[in-house]
Amino acid sequence: MNRPTRLRTAITAAALGAALLLPLMPAAAGTAAAAEAPAAPAATATAPTGVVLPQLPRPTGRFAVGEETLHLVDHSRTDPWAGSGPRELMVTMRYPAQRGTGGPVRPYLTEEEARLLLVSRGLDQQVDYRSLAGTKAFARSGARPVAGRYPLVVLSPGFTVPRATLTSLAEELASRGYVVAAVDHAYEASATAFPGGRVLTCLACDKAKELKDYKAVSDNRARDVSFLLDQLTGHRPAWRNAGLIDKKKIAMAGHSIGGSTAAAVMATDPRVRAGIDMDGGLFSPVPDGGLGGRPFMLLGGADTVPGGTGTDWPNWDDNWARLDGWKRWITFADSHHFTFTDWPAISDQVGLPRMTPLPGDRSLELTRRYVGAFFDLHLKGAAQPVLDGPAGDAPEVRFHAPAR
């Protein structure tokens, strides 16, 4: 059984992370229409009777975090999954903000997004959708930004799951002095709320069946990201706080197929200076000529070790040899595909059995530490000894140096 099939069939109700195990997963020209999406209703202060509201770890940086939502429309491209209409994106912008400003924290997901996500995984009888939707985060809606220029990090989620799955990482980076753009790519998640009451479901799930289809997903997302950069850094930016972005310091990280997207973007868009693939098959392989000497990090679960990614999956071994700049291959012991997202922490709190020995909060702590260190080194020039080798306070972390 090949890896995409294995991951599709690994859907069980044993744990939320287990149920979410699915395929690893030049700038666009033309005009764009952009507007901030209407704010979602504020999360209730208290949980409905009998409903547990999970809480993500608090960001550790010195800044509070602000949040705004963008709806971007690329009229130069037809949506590849719908086969009609322009390509659309939903983007959550997070940024360093002044404490005590801004409106209520927005819901983690709308209730319909949460319901459809759980239904798609067969977990709607094990987890109350209101619990998932009400997961507590910390960014304040429309908070006043702290003046300055900050590096920009783009985050892309795994195939079939929403951008919300990277909330904890996004908030952590923003609290440490980054502008973060987390992207939902239309028709590529179980459910994504768009303006006008539309909820777009995963048309791509029915069309992406083979490895070549996953490359199309990754390549198309790369075009999405380049379009996003056009809209954030162009002469007429789509975001009112675009002046916060340091246009010379842009990077990307992605989970699963979002990680393949990071490599695909770097192969076509020189604006992206550094990238991270979090446990994603490189369906868009690193070019033979490399990435122009730009840094790239492979951050994987316990089974993504050298020689362990297999011949039926776009493995890291071959791509490692083509990375021609600073590079690291790091894995976490006792971890799995969704270790690098919010899911392990949420799963622990809603009472689902843990899939691996690594606790959810520890998963997030390690992910934040190593992803943050990578960007601090390559976008801010701050020395990061944690990236030089094993650390005594992180025995779960393994460094690999495969031969070229």
XYZ file of C-alpha atoms in Angstrom:
404
model
C 0.000 0.000 0.000
C 1.512 3.358 -0.939
C 1.857 6.206 1.537
C -1.103 8.340 0.325
C -3.345 5.271 0.617
C -1.904 4.362 4.023
C -2.585 7.835 5.306
C -6.094 7.962 3.899
C -6.954 4.676 5.612
C -5.405 5.690 8.942
C -8.562 7.575 9.903
C -9.775 6.291 13.253
C -11.580 7.706 16.242
C -8.723 6.751 18.572
C -7.396 10.294 18.640
C -8.001 13.546 16.851
C -4.419 13.508 15.566
C -4.812 9.981 14.266
C -8.032 10.883 12.509
C -6.329 13.723 10.746
C -3.559 11.624 9.207
C -3.973 12.349 5.503
C -1.612 12.709 2.516
C 1.525 14.652 3.232
C 1.165 17.083 1.690
C 6.791 33.363 -10.832
C 4.327 35.720 -9.104
C 0.809 35.539 -10.441
C -0.061 38.390 -12.739
C -3.314 40.255 -12.873
C -5.555 42.252 -10.635
C -6.972 41.287 -7.277
C -9.946 42.278 -5.207
C -9.328 42.270 -1.475
C -11.347 43.110 1.572
C -11.269 42.286 5.228
C -13.801 39.555 5.817
C -16.604 40.349 8.248
C -15.578 39.587 11.792
C -16.877 36.308 13.104
C -19.048 36.487 16.219
C -17.055 36.754 19.416
C -16.432 33.521 21.260
C -18.656 33.069 24.274
C -17.050 33.814 27.625
C -18.278 30.541 29.108
C -18.630 27.137 27.515
C -22.069 25.677 26.835
C -23.084 23.220 29.539
C -21.010 20.063 29.320
C -18.751 21.362 26.549
C -15.002 21.551 27.156
C -13.269 24.483 25.444
C -9.594 23.608 24.861
C -6.956 26.300 25.270
C -3.798 26.663 23.220
C -0.554 27.571 24.988
C -0.063 31.273 25.578
C 2.459 32.971 23.245
C 5.810 33.504 24.961
C 7.150 36.576 23.132
C 7.255 40.142 24.425
C 4.461 41.434 22.191
C 0.723 41.004 22.403
C -0.770 39.661 19.177
C -3.257 41.318 16.862
C -5.289 39.591 14.193
C -7.129 40.585 11.029
C -8.649 38.530 8.219
C -8.253 39.138 4.495
C -10.256 37.794 1.581
C -8.118 37.898 -1.574
C -9.359 37.275 -5.105
C -7.024 36.634 -8.033
C -9.014 37.477 -11.159
C -6.139 36.371 -13.406
C -6.593 32.695 -12.490
C -9.485 30.292 -12.751
C -9.865 28.104 -9.692
C -8.350 24.742 -10.656
C -10.737 22.683 -8.531
C -14.034 24.406 -9.242
C -13.106 24.896 -12.904
C -14.787 28.297 -12.851
C -14.586 31.588 -11.061
C -11.428 33.351 -9.865
C -8.980 31.856 -7.385
C -9.763 32.931 -3.799
C -7.822 32.844 -0.548
C -8.689 33.456 3.070
C -5.746 34.798 5.065
C -5.359 35.449 8.774
C -2.790 38.150 9.476
C -1.181 38.191 12.926
C 1.230 40.870 14.062
C 2.894 42.476 17.100
C 0.239 44.536 18.876
C -0.172 46.934 21.756
C -1.417 45.294 24.910
C -4.949 46.111 25.988
C -6.148 47.018 22.495
C -8.397 45.251 20.037
C -11.696 43.442 20.165
C -12.617 39.962 21.358
C -10.600 36.924 20.405
C -12.262 35.397 17.357
C -13.437 31.787 17.363
C -10.884 29.164 16.415
C -13.260 27.970 13.686
C -16.823 28.793 12.813
C -19.210 26.177 14.125
C -19.933 24.971 10.583
C -16.219 24.654 9.793
C -15.719 22.671 12.988
C -18.749 20.461 12.368
C -17.746 19.581 8.816
C -14.140 18.939 9.843
C -15.243 16.446 12.474
C -17.782 14.815 10.149
C -15.111 14.389 7.476
C -12.967 12.453 9.997
C -15.804 10.415 11.505
C -15.305 12.143 14.848
C -18.571 14.005 15.141
C -19.840 11.473 17.705
C -16.657 11.675 19.802
C -16.042 15.449 19.843
C -18.630 18.216 20.192
C -18.142 20.626 17.293
C -18.721 23.525 19.706
C -15.697 22.395 21.679
C -13.440 22.474 18.636
C -14.882 25.762 17.366
C -14.442 27.388 20.767
C -10.780 26.456 21.245
C -9.209 29.435 22.998
C -6.401 31.372 21.351
C -4.968 34.776 22.270
C -4.775 37.167 19.299
C -7.054 40.195 19.666
C -9.150 41.246 16.716
C -8.018 44.523 15.144
C -5.530 45.357 17.920
C -3.317 48.400 17.321
C 0.037 47.332 15.871
C 3.360 48.157 17.488
C 5.105 50.482 15.054
C 8.098 49.059 13.243
C 9.153 46.780 10.405
C 8.969 43.036 10.922
C 9.884 39.962 8.877
C 6.964 38.243 7.166
C 6.336 34.502 7.550
C 3.727 32.730 5.412
C 2.145 29.560 6.825
C 0.329 26.966 4.708
C -1.601 24.068 6.311
C -1.839 20.416 5.394
C -4.104 19.168 2.632
C -7.769 18.923 3.755
C -7.246 20.839 7.022
C -7.742 24.562 7.703
C -5.231 27.290 8.449
C -6.514 27.303 12.031
C -4.412 24.177 12.674
C -1.301 26.405 12.762
C -2.755 29.005 15.149
C -0.418 28.375 18.073
C 2.688 28.631 15.892
C 1.371 31.773 14.197
C 0.634 33.492 17.499
C 4.031 32.545 18.904
C 5.883 34.000 15.923
C 3.840 37.215 16.009
C 4.556 37.614 19.728
C 8.271 37.335 18.902
C 8.223 40.134 16.345
C 6.971 38.701 13.045
C 4.067 39.435 10.772
C 2.455 36.079 9.999
C 0.084 35.287 7.131
C -1.733 31.935 7.503
C -3.470 30.929 4.270
C -6.528 28.842 3.439
C -6.476 27.770 -0.202
C -10.003 27.551 -1.648
C -11.530 24.064 -1.982
C -8.570 22.361 -0.266
C -9.925 21.984 3.285
C -12.910 20.106 4.661
C -14.623 23.472 5.110
C -13.557 27.108 4.803
C -15.831 30.057 5.566
C -15.761 32.816 2.959
C -17.597 36.164 2.931
C -21.253 36.164 2.036
C -22.063 33.123 4.132
C -20.260 30.736 1.768
C -18.601 27.628 3.155
C -16.357 25.999 0.538
C -15.707 22.287 0.941
C -12.849 20.146 -0.345
C -13.398 19.702 -4.073
C -9.682 18.953 -4.383
C -10.100 15.896 -2.153
C -12.136 14.200 -4.875
C -9.673 15.120 -7.623
C -6.255 14.589 -6.028
C -5.834 10.810 -6.006
C -2.279 10.160 -7.207
C 1.191 11.569 -6.551
C 1.047 13.708 -9.700
C -2.131 15.310 -8.379
C -0.417 16.260 -5.127
C 2.301 17.975 -7.127
C -0.433 19.994 -8.827
C -1.764 20.964 -5.387
C 1.686 22.049 -4.221
C 2.515 23.951 -7.414
C -0.834 25.714 -7.386
C -0.363 26.720 -3.763
C 3.004 28.182 -4.714
C 1.168 30.464 -7.154
C -1.245 31.345 -4.343
C 1.630 32.381 -2.096
C 3.305 34.494 -4.768
C -0.027 36.207 -5.385
C -0.368 36.784 -1.639
C 3.076 38.400 -1.550
C 2.068 40.646 -4.445
C -0.946 41.765 -2.461
C 0.948 42.356 0.772
C 4.052 44.061 -0.614
C 2.891 45.758 -3.828
C 2.271 49.443 -4.466
C -1.372 49.173 -3.379
C -1.316 46.540 -0.639
C -4.484 44.685 0.286
C -3.808 44.888 4.027
C -4.112 48.198 5.822
C -1.112 47.392 8.058
C 1.162 46.258 5.239
C 3.657 48.954 6.252
C 4.678 46.663 9.113
C 6.269 44.211 6.666
C 9.977 44.252 5.941
C 9.869 43.323 2.253
C 13.456 42.108 2.290
C 12.807 39.531 4.997
C 10.187 37.050 3.827
C 10.066 33.315 4.599
C 7.631 30.435 4.616
C 6.782 27.320 6.592
C 4.181 24.709 5.823
C 2.802 21.552 7.317
C 2.391 18.419 5.215
C 1.701 19.492 1.624
C 2.152 23.053 2.853
C 5.795 22.100 3.434
C 6.115 20.980 -0.173
C 4.637 24.348 -1.078
C 7.433 26.124 0.779
C 10.009 24.436 -1.449
C 7.905 25.082 -4.561
C 7.614 28.790 -3.753
C 11.341 29.127 -3.156
C 12.026 27.462 -6.512
C 9.990 30.113 -8.349
C 9.908 33.237 -6.177
C 13.212 34.807 -5.044
C 11.387 37.012 -2.534
C 11.138 34.020 -0.167
C 14.492 33.848 1.598
C 14.074 30.751 3.754
C 11.707 27.814 4.178
C 10.614 24.968 6.437
C 8.874 21.730 5.537
C 7.078 20.290 8.568
C 6.617 16.589 7.841
C 5.522 16.991 4.244
C 6.389 14.893 1.226
C 8.183 17.063 -1.322
C 5.692 16.547 -4.127
C 7.226 19.628 -5.766
C 10.855 18.486 -5.577
C 13.802 20.743 -4.936
C 15.222 21.672 -8.378
C 18.454 20.031 -9.489
C 20.124 23.430 -9.254
C 19.038 23.881 -5.649
C 17.374 26.929 -4.080
C 20.017 29.525 -4.823
C 21.861 28.878 -1.594
C 18.869 29.848 0.532
C 18.340 28.014 3.852
C 15.808 25.221 4.227
C 14.891 23.012 7.168
C 13.210 19.594 7.188
C 11.328 19.138 10.476
C 9.723 15.732 10.754
C 7.953 13.162 12.842
C 9.585 10.056 14.236
C 9.458 8.103 10.971
C 10.860 10.760 8.648
C 14.456 9.724 9.282
C 17.077 9.182 6.589
C 16.153 6.125 4.585
C 12.790 5.915 6.305
C 10.539 7.927 4.017
C 10.323 5.137 1.464
C 10.243 4.876 -2.286
C 6.467 5.268 -2.513
C 6.564 8.802 -1.099
C 8.469 11.863 -2.403
C 11.221 11.265 0.092
C 13.571 13.686 1.776
C 16.754 11.746 1.046
C 16.989 12.707 -2.632
C 15.870 16.268 -1.989
C 18.370 16.697 0.841
C 21.240 16.294 -1.605
C 19.816 19.100 -3.774
C 19.518 21.621 -0.955
C 22.479 23.894 -1.602
C 22.371 26.316 1.312
C 22.249 26.123 5.107
C 20.126 23.086 5.944
C 18.976 20.921 8.819
C 17.094 17.629 9.039
C 15.503 17.377 12.486
C 12.959 14.899 13.834
C 11.082 14.568 17.124
C 11.001 11.145 18.782
C 7.611 9.732 19.832
C 5.832 12.018 17.376
C 3.590 11.740 14.333
C 2.441 13.686 11.298
C 0.271 16.218 13.174
C 2.770 16.841 15.984
C 3.610 20.207 14.380
C 0.042 21.523 14.561
C -2.447 22.399 17.308
C -4.129 18.986 17.169
C -2.152 17.082 19.819
C -2.846 19.775 22.433
C -6.535 19.965 21.518
C -6.839 16.165 21.499
C -5.376 15.920 24.993
C -7.878 18.444 26.353
C -11.025 16.972 24.830
C -10.194 13.598 26.319
C -9.194 11.580 23.271
C -6.469 8.972 23.782
C -2.994 10.233 22.999
C -1.590 8.802 19.771
C 2.072 9.043 20.795
C 3.971 9.409 24.092
C 4.805 13.041 23.283
C 2.235 15.249 25.106
C 0.387 17.889 23.106
C 1.812 20.896 24.932
C 5.333 19.502 24.539
C 4.719 19.030 20.811
C 3.830 22.680 20.468
C 6.688 23.820 22.692
C 9.266 22.012 20.570
C 7.709 23.122 17.286
C 7.675 26.749 18.407
C 11.269 26.486 19.658
C 12.826 25.088 16.490
C 10.708 26.946 13.956
C 11.220 30.203 15.843
C 14.971 29.616 16.085
C 15.196 29.000 12.329
C 13.490 32.288 11.500
C 15.382 34.211 14.184
C 18.639 32.989 12.639
C 17.841 33.517 8.977
C 15.566 36.574 9.075
C 16.932 38.425 12.116
C 20.552 37.258 12.124
C 20.409 36.158 15.773
C 22.682 33.236 16.689
C 20.731 30.078 17.548
C 22.871 27.389 19.224
C 19.747 25.218 19.499
C 20.084 24.557 15.764
C 23.679 23.358 16.063
C 22.943 19.994 17.634
C 21.226 18.071 20.441
C 20.281 19.949 23.608
C 20.041 18.496 27.103
C 16.587 19.958 27.693
C 15.215 18.513 24.445
C 16.009 14.784 24.497
C 13.213 14.131 21.995
C 15.014 16.057 19.243
C 17.185 14.205 16.741
C 19.606 15.807 14.272
C 20.368 13.945 11.046
C 23.162 14.580 8.564
C 22.595 12.221 5.621
C 25.444 11.789 3.195
C 25.102 13.657 -0.065
